[in-house]
Coordinates of C-alpha atoms in Angstrom, one line a residue:
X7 CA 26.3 -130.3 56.8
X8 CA 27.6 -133.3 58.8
X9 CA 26.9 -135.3 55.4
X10 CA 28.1 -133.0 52.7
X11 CA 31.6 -132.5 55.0
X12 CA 31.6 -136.6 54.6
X13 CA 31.4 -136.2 50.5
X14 CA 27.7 -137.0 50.2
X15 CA 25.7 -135.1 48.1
X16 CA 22.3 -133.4 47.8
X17 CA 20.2 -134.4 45.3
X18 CA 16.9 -132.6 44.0
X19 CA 14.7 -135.7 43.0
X20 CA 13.8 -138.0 45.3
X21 CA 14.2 -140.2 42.1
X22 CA 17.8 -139.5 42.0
X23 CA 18.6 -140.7 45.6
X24 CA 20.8 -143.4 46.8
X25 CA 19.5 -142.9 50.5
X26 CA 16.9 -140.8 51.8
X27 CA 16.5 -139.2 55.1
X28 CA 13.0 -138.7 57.3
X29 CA 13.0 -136.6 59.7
X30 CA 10.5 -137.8 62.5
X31 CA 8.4 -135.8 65.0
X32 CA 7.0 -138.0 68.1
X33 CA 5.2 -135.6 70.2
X34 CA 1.2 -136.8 68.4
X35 CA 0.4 -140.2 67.0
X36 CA -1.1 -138.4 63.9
X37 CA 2.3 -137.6 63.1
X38 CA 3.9 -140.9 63.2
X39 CA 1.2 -142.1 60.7
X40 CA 2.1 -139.7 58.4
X41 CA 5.8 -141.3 59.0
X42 CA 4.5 -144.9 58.5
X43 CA 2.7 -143.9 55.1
X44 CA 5.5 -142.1 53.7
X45 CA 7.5 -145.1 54.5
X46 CA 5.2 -148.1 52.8
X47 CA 4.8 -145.4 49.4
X48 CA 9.1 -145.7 49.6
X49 CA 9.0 -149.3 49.3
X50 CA 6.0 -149.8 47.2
X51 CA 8.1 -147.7 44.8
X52 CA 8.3 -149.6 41.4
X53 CA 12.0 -148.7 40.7
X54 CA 15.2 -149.9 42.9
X55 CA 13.9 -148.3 46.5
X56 CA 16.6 -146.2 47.7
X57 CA 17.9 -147.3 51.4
X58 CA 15.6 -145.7 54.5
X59 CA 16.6 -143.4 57.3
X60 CA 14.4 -142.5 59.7
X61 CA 16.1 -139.5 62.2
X62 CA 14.5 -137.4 65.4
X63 CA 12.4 -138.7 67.9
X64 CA 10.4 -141.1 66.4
X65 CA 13.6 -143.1 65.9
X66 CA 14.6 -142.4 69.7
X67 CA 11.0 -143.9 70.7
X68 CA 10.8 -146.5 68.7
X69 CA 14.6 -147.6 68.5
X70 CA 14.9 -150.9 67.2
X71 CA 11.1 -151.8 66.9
X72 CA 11.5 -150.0 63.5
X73 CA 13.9 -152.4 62.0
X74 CA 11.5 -155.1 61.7
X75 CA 10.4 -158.0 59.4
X76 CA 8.7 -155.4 56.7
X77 CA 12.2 -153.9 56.7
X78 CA 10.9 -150.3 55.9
X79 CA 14.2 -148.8 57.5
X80 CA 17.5 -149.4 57.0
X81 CA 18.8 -146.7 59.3
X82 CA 17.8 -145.7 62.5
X83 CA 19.4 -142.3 64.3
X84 CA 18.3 -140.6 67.4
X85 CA 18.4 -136.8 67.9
X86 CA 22.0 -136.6 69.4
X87 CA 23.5 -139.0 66.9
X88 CA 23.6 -137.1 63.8
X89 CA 27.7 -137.1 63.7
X90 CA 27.5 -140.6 63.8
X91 CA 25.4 -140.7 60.3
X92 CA 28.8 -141.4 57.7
X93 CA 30.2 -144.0 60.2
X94 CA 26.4 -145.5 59.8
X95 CA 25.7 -145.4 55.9
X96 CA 29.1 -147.0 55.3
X97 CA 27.8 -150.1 57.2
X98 CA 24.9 -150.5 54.7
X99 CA 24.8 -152.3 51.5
X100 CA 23.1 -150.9 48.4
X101 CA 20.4 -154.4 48.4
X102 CA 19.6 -153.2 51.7
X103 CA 20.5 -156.3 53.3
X104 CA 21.7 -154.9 56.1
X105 CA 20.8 -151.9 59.3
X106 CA 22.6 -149.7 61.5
X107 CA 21.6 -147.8 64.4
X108 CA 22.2 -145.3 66.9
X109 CA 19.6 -143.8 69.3
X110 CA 22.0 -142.5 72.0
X111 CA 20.9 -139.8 73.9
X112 CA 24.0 -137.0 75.1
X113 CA 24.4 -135.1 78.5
X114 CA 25.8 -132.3 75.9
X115 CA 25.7 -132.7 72.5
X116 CA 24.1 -129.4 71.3
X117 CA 26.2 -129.4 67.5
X118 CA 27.1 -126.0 68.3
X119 CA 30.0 -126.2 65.7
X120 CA 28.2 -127.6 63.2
X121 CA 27.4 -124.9 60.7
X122 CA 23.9 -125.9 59.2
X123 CA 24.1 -126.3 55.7
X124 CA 21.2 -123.6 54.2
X125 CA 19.6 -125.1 50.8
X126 CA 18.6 -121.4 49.7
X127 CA 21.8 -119.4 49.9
X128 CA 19.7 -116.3 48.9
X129 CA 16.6 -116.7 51.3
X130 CA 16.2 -114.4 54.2
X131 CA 14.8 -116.1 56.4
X132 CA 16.6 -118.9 58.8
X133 CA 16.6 -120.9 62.1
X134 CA 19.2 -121.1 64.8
X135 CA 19.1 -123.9 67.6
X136 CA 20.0 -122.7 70.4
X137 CA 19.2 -125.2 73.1
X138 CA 18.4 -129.0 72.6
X139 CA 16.1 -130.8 75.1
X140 CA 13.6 -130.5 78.1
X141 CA 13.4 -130.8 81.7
X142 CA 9.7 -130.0 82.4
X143 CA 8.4 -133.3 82.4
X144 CA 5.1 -132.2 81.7
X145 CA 2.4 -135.6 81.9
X146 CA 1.5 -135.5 78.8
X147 CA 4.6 -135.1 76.8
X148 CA 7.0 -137.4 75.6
X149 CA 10.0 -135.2 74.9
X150 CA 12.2 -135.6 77.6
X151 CA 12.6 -139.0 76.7
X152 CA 13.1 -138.7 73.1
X153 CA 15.5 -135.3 73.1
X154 CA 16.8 -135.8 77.0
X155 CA 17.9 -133.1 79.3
X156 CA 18.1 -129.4 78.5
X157 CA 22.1 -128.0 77.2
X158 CA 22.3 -124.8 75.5
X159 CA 24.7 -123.6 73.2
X160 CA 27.2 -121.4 74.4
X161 CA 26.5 -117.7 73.6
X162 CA 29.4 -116.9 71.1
X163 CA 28.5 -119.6 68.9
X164 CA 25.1 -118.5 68.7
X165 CA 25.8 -114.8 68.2
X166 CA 28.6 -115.7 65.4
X167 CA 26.2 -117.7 63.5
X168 CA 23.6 -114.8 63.8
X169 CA 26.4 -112.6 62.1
X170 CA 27.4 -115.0 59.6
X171 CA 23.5 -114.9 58.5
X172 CA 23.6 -110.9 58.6
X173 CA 26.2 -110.7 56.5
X174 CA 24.4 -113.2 54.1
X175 CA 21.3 -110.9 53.5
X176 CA 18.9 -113.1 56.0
X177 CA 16.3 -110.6 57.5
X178 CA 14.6 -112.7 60.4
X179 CA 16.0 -115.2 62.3
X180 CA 13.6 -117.5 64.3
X181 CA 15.5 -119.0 67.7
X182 CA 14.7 -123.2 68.0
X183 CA 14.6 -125.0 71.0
X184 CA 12.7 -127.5 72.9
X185 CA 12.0 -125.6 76.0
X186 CA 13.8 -122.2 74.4
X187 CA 13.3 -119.6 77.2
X188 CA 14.9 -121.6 79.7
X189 CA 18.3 -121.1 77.8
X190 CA 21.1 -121.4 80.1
X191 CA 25.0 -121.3 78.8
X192 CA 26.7 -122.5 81.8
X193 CA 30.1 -121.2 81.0
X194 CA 31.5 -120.4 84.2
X195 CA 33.6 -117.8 83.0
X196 CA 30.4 -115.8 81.7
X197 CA 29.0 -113.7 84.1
X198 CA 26.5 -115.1 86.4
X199 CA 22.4 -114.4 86.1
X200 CA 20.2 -116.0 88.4
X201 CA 17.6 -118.6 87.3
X202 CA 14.0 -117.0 87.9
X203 CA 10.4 -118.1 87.2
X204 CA 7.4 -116.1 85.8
X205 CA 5.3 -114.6 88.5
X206 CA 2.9 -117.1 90.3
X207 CA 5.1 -119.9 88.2
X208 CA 6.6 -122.7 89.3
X209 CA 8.4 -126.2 88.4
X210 CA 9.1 -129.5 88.6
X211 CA 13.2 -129.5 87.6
X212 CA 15.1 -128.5 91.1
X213 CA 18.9 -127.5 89.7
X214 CA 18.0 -124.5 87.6
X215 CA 20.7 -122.2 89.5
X216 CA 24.4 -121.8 88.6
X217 CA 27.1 -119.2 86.8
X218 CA 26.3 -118.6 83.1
X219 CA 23.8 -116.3 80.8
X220 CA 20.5 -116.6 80.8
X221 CA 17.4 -116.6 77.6
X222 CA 17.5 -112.9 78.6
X223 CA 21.5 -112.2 77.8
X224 CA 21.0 -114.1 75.0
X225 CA 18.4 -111.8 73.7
X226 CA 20.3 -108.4 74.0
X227 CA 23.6 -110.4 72.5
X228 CA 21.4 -111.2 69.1
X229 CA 19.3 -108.3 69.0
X230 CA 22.5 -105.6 69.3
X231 CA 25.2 -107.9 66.8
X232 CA 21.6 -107.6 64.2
X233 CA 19.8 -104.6 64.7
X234 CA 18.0 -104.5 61.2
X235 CA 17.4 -108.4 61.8
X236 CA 14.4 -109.6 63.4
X237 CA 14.2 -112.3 66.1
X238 CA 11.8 -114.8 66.7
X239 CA 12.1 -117.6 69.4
X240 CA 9.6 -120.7 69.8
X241 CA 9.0 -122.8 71.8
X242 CA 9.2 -121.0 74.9
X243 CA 7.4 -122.1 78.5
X244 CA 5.0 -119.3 80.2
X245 CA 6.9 -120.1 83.2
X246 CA 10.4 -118.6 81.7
X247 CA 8.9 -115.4 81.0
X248 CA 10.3 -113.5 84.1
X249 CA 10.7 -109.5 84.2
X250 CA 14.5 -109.1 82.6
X251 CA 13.1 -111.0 79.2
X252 CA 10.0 -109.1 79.2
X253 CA 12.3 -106.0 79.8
X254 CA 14.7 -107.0 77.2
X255 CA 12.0 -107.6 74.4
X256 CA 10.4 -103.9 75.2
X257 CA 14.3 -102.2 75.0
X258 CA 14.7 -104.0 71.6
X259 CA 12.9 -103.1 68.5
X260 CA 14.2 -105.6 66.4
X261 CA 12.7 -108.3 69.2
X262 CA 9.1 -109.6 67.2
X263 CA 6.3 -108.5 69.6
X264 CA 4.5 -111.4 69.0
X265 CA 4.9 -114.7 71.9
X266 CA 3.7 -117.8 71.9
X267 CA 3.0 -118.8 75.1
X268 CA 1.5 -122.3 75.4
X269 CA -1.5 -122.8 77.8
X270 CA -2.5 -126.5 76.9
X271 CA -5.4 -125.8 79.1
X272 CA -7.9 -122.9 80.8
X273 CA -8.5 -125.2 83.9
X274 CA -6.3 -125.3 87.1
X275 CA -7.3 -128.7 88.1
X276 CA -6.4 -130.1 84.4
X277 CA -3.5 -127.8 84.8
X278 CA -2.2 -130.0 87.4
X279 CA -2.5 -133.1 86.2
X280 CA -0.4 -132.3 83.4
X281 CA 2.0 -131.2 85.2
X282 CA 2.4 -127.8 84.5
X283 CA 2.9 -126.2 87.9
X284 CA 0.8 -122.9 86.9
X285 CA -2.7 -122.2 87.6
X286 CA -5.2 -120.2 85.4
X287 CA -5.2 -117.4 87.7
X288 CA -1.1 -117.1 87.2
X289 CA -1.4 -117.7 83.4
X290 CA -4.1 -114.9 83.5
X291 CA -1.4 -112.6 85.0
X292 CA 1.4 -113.0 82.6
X293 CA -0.8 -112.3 79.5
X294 CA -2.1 -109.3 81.5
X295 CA 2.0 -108.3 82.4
X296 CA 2.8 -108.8 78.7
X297 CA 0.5 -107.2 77.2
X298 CA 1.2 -103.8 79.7
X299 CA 4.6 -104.1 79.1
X300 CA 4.6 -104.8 75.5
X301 CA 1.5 -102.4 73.7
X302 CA 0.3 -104.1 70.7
X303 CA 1.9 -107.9 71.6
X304 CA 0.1 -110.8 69.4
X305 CA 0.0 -114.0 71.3
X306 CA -0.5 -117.5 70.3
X307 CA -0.7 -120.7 72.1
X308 CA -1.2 -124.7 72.2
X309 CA -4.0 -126.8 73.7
X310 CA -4.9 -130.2 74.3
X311 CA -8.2 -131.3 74.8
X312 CA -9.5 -134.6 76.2
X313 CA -6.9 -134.8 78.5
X314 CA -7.1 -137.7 81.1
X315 CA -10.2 -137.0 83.2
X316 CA -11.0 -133.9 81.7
X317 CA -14.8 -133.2 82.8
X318 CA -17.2 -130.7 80.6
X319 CA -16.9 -128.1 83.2
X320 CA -13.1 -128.6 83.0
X321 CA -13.3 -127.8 78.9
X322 CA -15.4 -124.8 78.8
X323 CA -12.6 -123.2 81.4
X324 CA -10.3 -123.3 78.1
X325 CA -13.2 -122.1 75.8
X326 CA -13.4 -119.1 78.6
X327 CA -9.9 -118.9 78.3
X328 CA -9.6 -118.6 74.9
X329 CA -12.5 -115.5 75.2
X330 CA -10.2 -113.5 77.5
X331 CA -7.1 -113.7 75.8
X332 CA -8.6 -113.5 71.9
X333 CA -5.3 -115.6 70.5
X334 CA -4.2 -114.8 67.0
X335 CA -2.9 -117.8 66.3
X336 CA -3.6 -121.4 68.1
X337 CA -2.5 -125.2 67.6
X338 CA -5.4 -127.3 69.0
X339 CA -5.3 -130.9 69.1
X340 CA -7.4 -133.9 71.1
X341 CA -5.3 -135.7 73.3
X342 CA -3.1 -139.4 72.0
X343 CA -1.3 -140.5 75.2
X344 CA 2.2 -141.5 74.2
X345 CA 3.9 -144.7 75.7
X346 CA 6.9 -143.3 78.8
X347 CA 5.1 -140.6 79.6
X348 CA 3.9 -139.9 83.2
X349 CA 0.0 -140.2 82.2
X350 CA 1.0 -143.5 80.3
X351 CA 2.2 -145.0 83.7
X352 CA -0.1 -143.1 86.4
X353 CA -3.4 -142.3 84.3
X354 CA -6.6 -143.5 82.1
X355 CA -6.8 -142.5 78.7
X356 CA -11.0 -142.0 80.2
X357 CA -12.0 -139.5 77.6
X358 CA -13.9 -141.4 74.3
X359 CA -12.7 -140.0 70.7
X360 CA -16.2 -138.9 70.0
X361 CA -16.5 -136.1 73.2
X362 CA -12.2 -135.6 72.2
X363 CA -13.6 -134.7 68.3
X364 CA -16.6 -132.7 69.8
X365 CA -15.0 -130.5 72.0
X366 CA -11.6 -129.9 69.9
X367 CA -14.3 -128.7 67.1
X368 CA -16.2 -126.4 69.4
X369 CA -12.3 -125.3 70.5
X370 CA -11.6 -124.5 67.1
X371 CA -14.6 -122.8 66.1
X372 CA -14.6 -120.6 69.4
X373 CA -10.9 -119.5 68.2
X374 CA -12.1 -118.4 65.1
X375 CA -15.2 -116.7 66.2
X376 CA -12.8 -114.5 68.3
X377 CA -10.0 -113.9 65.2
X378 CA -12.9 -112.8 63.1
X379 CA -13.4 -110.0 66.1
X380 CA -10.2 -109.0 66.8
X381 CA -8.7 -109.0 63.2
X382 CA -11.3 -106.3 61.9
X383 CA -8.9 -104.1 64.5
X384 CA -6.4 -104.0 62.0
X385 CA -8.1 -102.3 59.3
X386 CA -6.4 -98.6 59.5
X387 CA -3.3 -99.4 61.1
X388 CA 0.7 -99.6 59.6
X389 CA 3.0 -102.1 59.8
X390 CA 6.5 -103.1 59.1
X391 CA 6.4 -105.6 56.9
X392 CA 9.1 -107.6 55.7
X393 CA 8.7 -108.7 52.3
X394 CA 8.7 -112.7 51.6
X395 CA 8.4 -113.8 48.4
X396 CA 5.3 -113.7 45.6
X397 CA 1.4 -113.7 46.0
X398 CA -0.6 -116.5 45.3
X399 CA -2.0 -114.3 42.8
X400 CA 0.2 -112.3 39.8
X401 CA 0.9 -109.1 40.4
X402 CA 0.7 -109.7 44.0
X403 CA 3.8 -109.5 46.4
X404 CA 3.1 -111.3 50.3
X405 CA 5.3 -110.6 53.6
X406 CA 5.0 -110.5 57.2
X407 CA 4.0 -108.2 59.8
X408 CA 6.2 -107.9 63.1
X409 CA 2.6 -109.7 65.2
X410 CA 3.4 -112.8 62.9
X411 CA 0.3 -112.1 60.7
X412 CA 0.6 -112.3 56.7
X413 CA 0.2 -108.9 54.4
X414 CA -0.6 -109.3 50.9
X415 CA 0.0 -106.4 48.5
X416 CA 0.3 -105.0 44.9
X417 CA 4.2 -106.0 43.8
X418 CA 3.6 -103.0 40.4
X419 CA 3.6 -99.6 43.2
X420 CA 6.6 -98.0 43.1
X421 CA 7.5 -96.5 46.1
X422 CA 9.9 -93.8 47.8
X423 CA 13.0 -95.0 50.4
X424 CA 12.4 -93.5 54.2
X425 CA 15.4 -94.0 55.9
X426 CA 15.1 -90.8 58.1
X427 CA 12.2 -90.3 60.3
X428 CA 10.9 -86.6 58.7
X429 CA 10.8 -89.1 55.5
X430 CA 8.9 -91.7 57.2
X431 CA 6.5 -89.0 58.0
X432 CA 6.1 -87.2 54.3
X433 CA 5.8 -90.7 53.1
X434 CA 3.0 -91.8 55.2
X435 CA 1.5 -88.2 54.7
X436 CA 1.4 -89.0 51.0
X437 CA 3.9 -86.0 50.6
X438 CA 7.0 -86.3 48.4
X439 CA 10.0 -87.6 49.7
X440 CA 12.6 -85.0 48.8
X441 CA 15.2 -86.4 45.9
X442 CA 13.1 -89.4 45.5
X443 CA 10.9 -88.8 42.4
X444 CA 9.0 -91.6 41.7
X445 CA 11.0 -94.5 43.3
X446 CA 10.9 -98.1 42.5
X447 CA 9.0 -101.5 43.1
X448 CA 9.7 -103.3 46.4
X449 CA 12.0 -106.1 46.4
X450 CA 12.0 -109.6 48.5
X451 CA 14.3 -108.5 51.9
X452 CA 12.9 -105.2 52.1
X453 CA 11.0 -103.6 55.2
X454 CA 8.5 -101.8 54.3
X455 CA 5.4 -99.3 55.5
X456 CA 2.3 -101.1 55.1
X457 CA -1.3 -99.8 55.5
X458 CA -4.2 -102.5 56.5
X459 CA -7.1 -101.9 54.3
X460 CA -8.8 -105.0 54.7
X461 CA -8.8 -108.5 55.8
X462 CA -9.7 -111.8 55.0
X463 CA -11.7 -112.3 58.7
X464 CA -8.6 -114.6 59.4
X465 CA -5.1 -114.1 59.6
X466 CA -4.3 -112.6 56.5
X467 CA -4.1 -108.5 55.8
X468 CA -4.4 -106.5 52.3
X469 CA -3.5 -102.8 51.8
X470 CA -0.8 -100.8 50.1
X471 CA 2.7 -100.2 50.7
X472 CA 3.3 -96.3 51.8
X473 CA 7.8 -96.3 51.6
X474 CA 10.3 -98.7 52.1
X475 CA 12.3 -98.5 55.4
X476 CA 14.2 -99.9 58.5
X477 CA 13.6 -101.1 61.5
X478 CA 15.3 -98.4 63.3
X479 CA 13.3 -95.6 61.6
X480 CA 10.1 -97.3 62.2
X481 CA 10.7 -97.9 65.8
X482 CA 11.7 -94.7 66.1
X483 CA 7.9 -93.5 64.3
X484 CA 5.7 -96.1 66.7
X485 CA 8.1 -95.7 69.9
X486 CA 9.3 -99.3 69.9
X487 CA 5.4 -100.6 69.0
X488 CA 5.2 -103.2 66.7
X489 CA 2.1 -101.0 64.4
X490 CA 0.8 -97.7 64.6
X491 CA -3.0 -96.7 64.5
X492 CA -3.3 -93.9 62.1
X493 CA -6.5 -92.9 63.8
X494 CA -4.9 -92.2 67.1
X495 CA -1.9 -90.2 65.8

């Protein structure tokens, strides 16, 4: 947006490019590499090579270390200098003989009015940031250094951009920030909400009090000005899961009942060293609290493994972990320390790669020992499914259940429109929906009734579409559930 409003354009061939843009992630070394390759293909490029920006963290971390001898980089811009990106490219010359840079982190900057500029006009799906930065510190993790301190949006500008994207035909709506649930728009003319932890939870950052709306407020706002939108929100913190968000998703149907709550590890004594100011026991508590507030809730999570001093006994408390809460979905990954980070100055990088491969495979194959379990579970029930785009196969449609999980169906069924509960009902009955006759295929932004047939032992679902629908009608069916179990109606 911030380019386009200067008079550049987009281009659809890299080929075609007078500059291009990398966006840079600096959390894992693995992802820098992938950086660094992309990089040396640019300039081994046998045409003119195009002038080099590299944007995000990586350039925050790395700052002017990247705009060495090789030249690779022409540009280099940190997270919170994005306005500064015409003022920057108008300082380079096309023969790449010269650089500009900016790595600056803000106390504020959250580019709340900047409008995001949305390649696909027509998709229905879309992001909103609503927060920028992190205050947790945890030992491992190398954010708050390259994104800086936690600012939120204020609440009107998220909420208008949520309405702009109704209006548009967008159907789910995922909420981005760094530490997301901690959201806090400190307006002081905004009615004031108290700061509170999870239960058992607590934290490192001292000055979490103060007027203004809370992750909880912001919630409501969204879910009433889109009720037949869904919301996601990543990536929360399991300590910023206290009861009026919990509440708040349970009241709102439209709210995805599926959290990703990031655990990094299943042992206390790891757990502290990172940082995290939770023990098992507490984490233990809020999955239990979630899962009784919110019936059918799919949760997901992160983990590290090899952390500094992490002994065997130490890893099989996350493999135990993982066999209590049966995740469906997990990101696992061994342990890189990352230079400014509290391990980098205080700790040993003790663990060797070898025991770090080892256990992350064992990890991985324990996780999907336990999907393979708990997926057969589906098999019988319905789900609102939003419809996505094509199959990999012809003939095939693919779309997404409320708990995050993919549903692949026939795209040829035609099928009957249940916008009234009693039609829900005949629908789902296999009845006749009266004035409907035969209906007509589904179509990509539609909700519809979905029955699980089968699975693939993974992630993925297969069955047949029973009506299309709303999400008010089928919350009004499952009593706010994200699925309903035929065999228990």
């Amino acid at each position: 947006s911030i380019l386009i409003g200067a008079g550049h354009a987009l281009v659809k061939d890299e080929k075609d490019a007078d500059v291009i843009f990398l966006n840079t992630c600096a959390i894992r070394e693995n992802a820098e590499g992938k950086i660094w390759r992309r990089l040396e293909e640019i300039r081994n490029q046998e045409q003119d090579r195009p002038l080099v920006g590299i944007l995000g963290c990586m350039a925050e971390r790395l700052k002017t270390s990247l705009l060495d001898e090789r030249r690779l980089v022409d540009l280099v811009v940190g997270p919170d200098a994005y306005r500064d990106l015409p003022r920057l490219l108008s300082m380079l010359n096309p023969e790449g003989e010269s650089a500009a840079i900016n790595v600056q982190l803000s106390a504020d900057e959250t580019y709340a009015d900047i409008r995001p500029w949305r390649i696909r006009q027509d998709g229905k799906l879309a992001y909103v940031s609503i927060m920028r930065g992190c205050n947790n510190m945890c030992s491992f993790c190398i954010v708050p250094f390259t994104r800086g301190r936690e600012r939120s949006r204020p609440i009107s500008s998220i909420v208008d951009e949520v309405k702009a994207l109704r209006d548009q035909g967008v159907k789910e709506i995922t909420l981005l920030g760094q530490n997301v649930n901690s959201y806090h728009d400190i307006d002081e003319s905004k009615p004031t909400f108290q700061h509170s932890n999870s239960t058992g939870f607590k934290e490192l950052y001292r000055l979490r009090d103060g007027p203004g709306m809370r992750f909880a407020q912001l919630l409501q706002d969204v879910a009433i000005a889109a009720p037949e939108v869904r919301f996601r929100f990543t990536s929360p913190h399991p300590k910023d899961f206290p009861e009026e968000v919990v509440d708040v998703l349970r009241e709102y149907p439209n709210l995805c009942k599926q959290i990703h709550l990031p655990a990094q590890s299943g042992s206390s004594e790891v757990l502290r060293r990172m940082r995290r100011y939770y023990s098992r026991e507490a984490y233990l508590d809020l999955v239990h609290r979630l899962r009784e507030k919110l019936p059918g809730v799919t949760l997901s999570s992160d983990f590290i493994v090899g952390f500094c001093g992490e002994t065997e006994q130490e890893f099989e408390e996350t493999l135990t972990l993982m066999d209590i809460v049966k995740y469906e979905q997990a990101f696992m990954f061994s342990y890189s320390m990352r230079e400014r980070t509290h391990a980098h100055r205080t700790m040993v990088d003790d663990i060797p790669e070898d025991v770090k491969s080892d256990r992350l495979s064992r990890l991985i194959n324990r996780f999907h020992d336990n999907l393979e379990k708990s997926i057969e579970n589906e098999v019988g029930r319905l789900h609102l499914v939003l419809v996505e785009g094509k199959g990999k196969k012809d003939g095939q449609l693919k779309g997404r259940t409320d708990t995050n999980r993919t549903f692949i169906f026939s795209s040829n069924k035609c099928i009957p429109t249940a916008f009234k509960r009693e039609d829900l009902v005949r629908a789902i009955q296999g009845q006749e929906v009266v004035g409907q006759n035969d209906g007509t295929v589904p179509e990509i932004g539609e909700y519809v009734i979905a029955k699980v047939n089968s699975t693939n032992g993974r992630k993925t679902l297969f069955g047949d579409v029973l009506a299309r629908t709303n999400i008010g009608t089928f919350a009004e069916y499952s009593n706010k559930n994200p699925f309903v179990a035929l065999n228990n109606r």
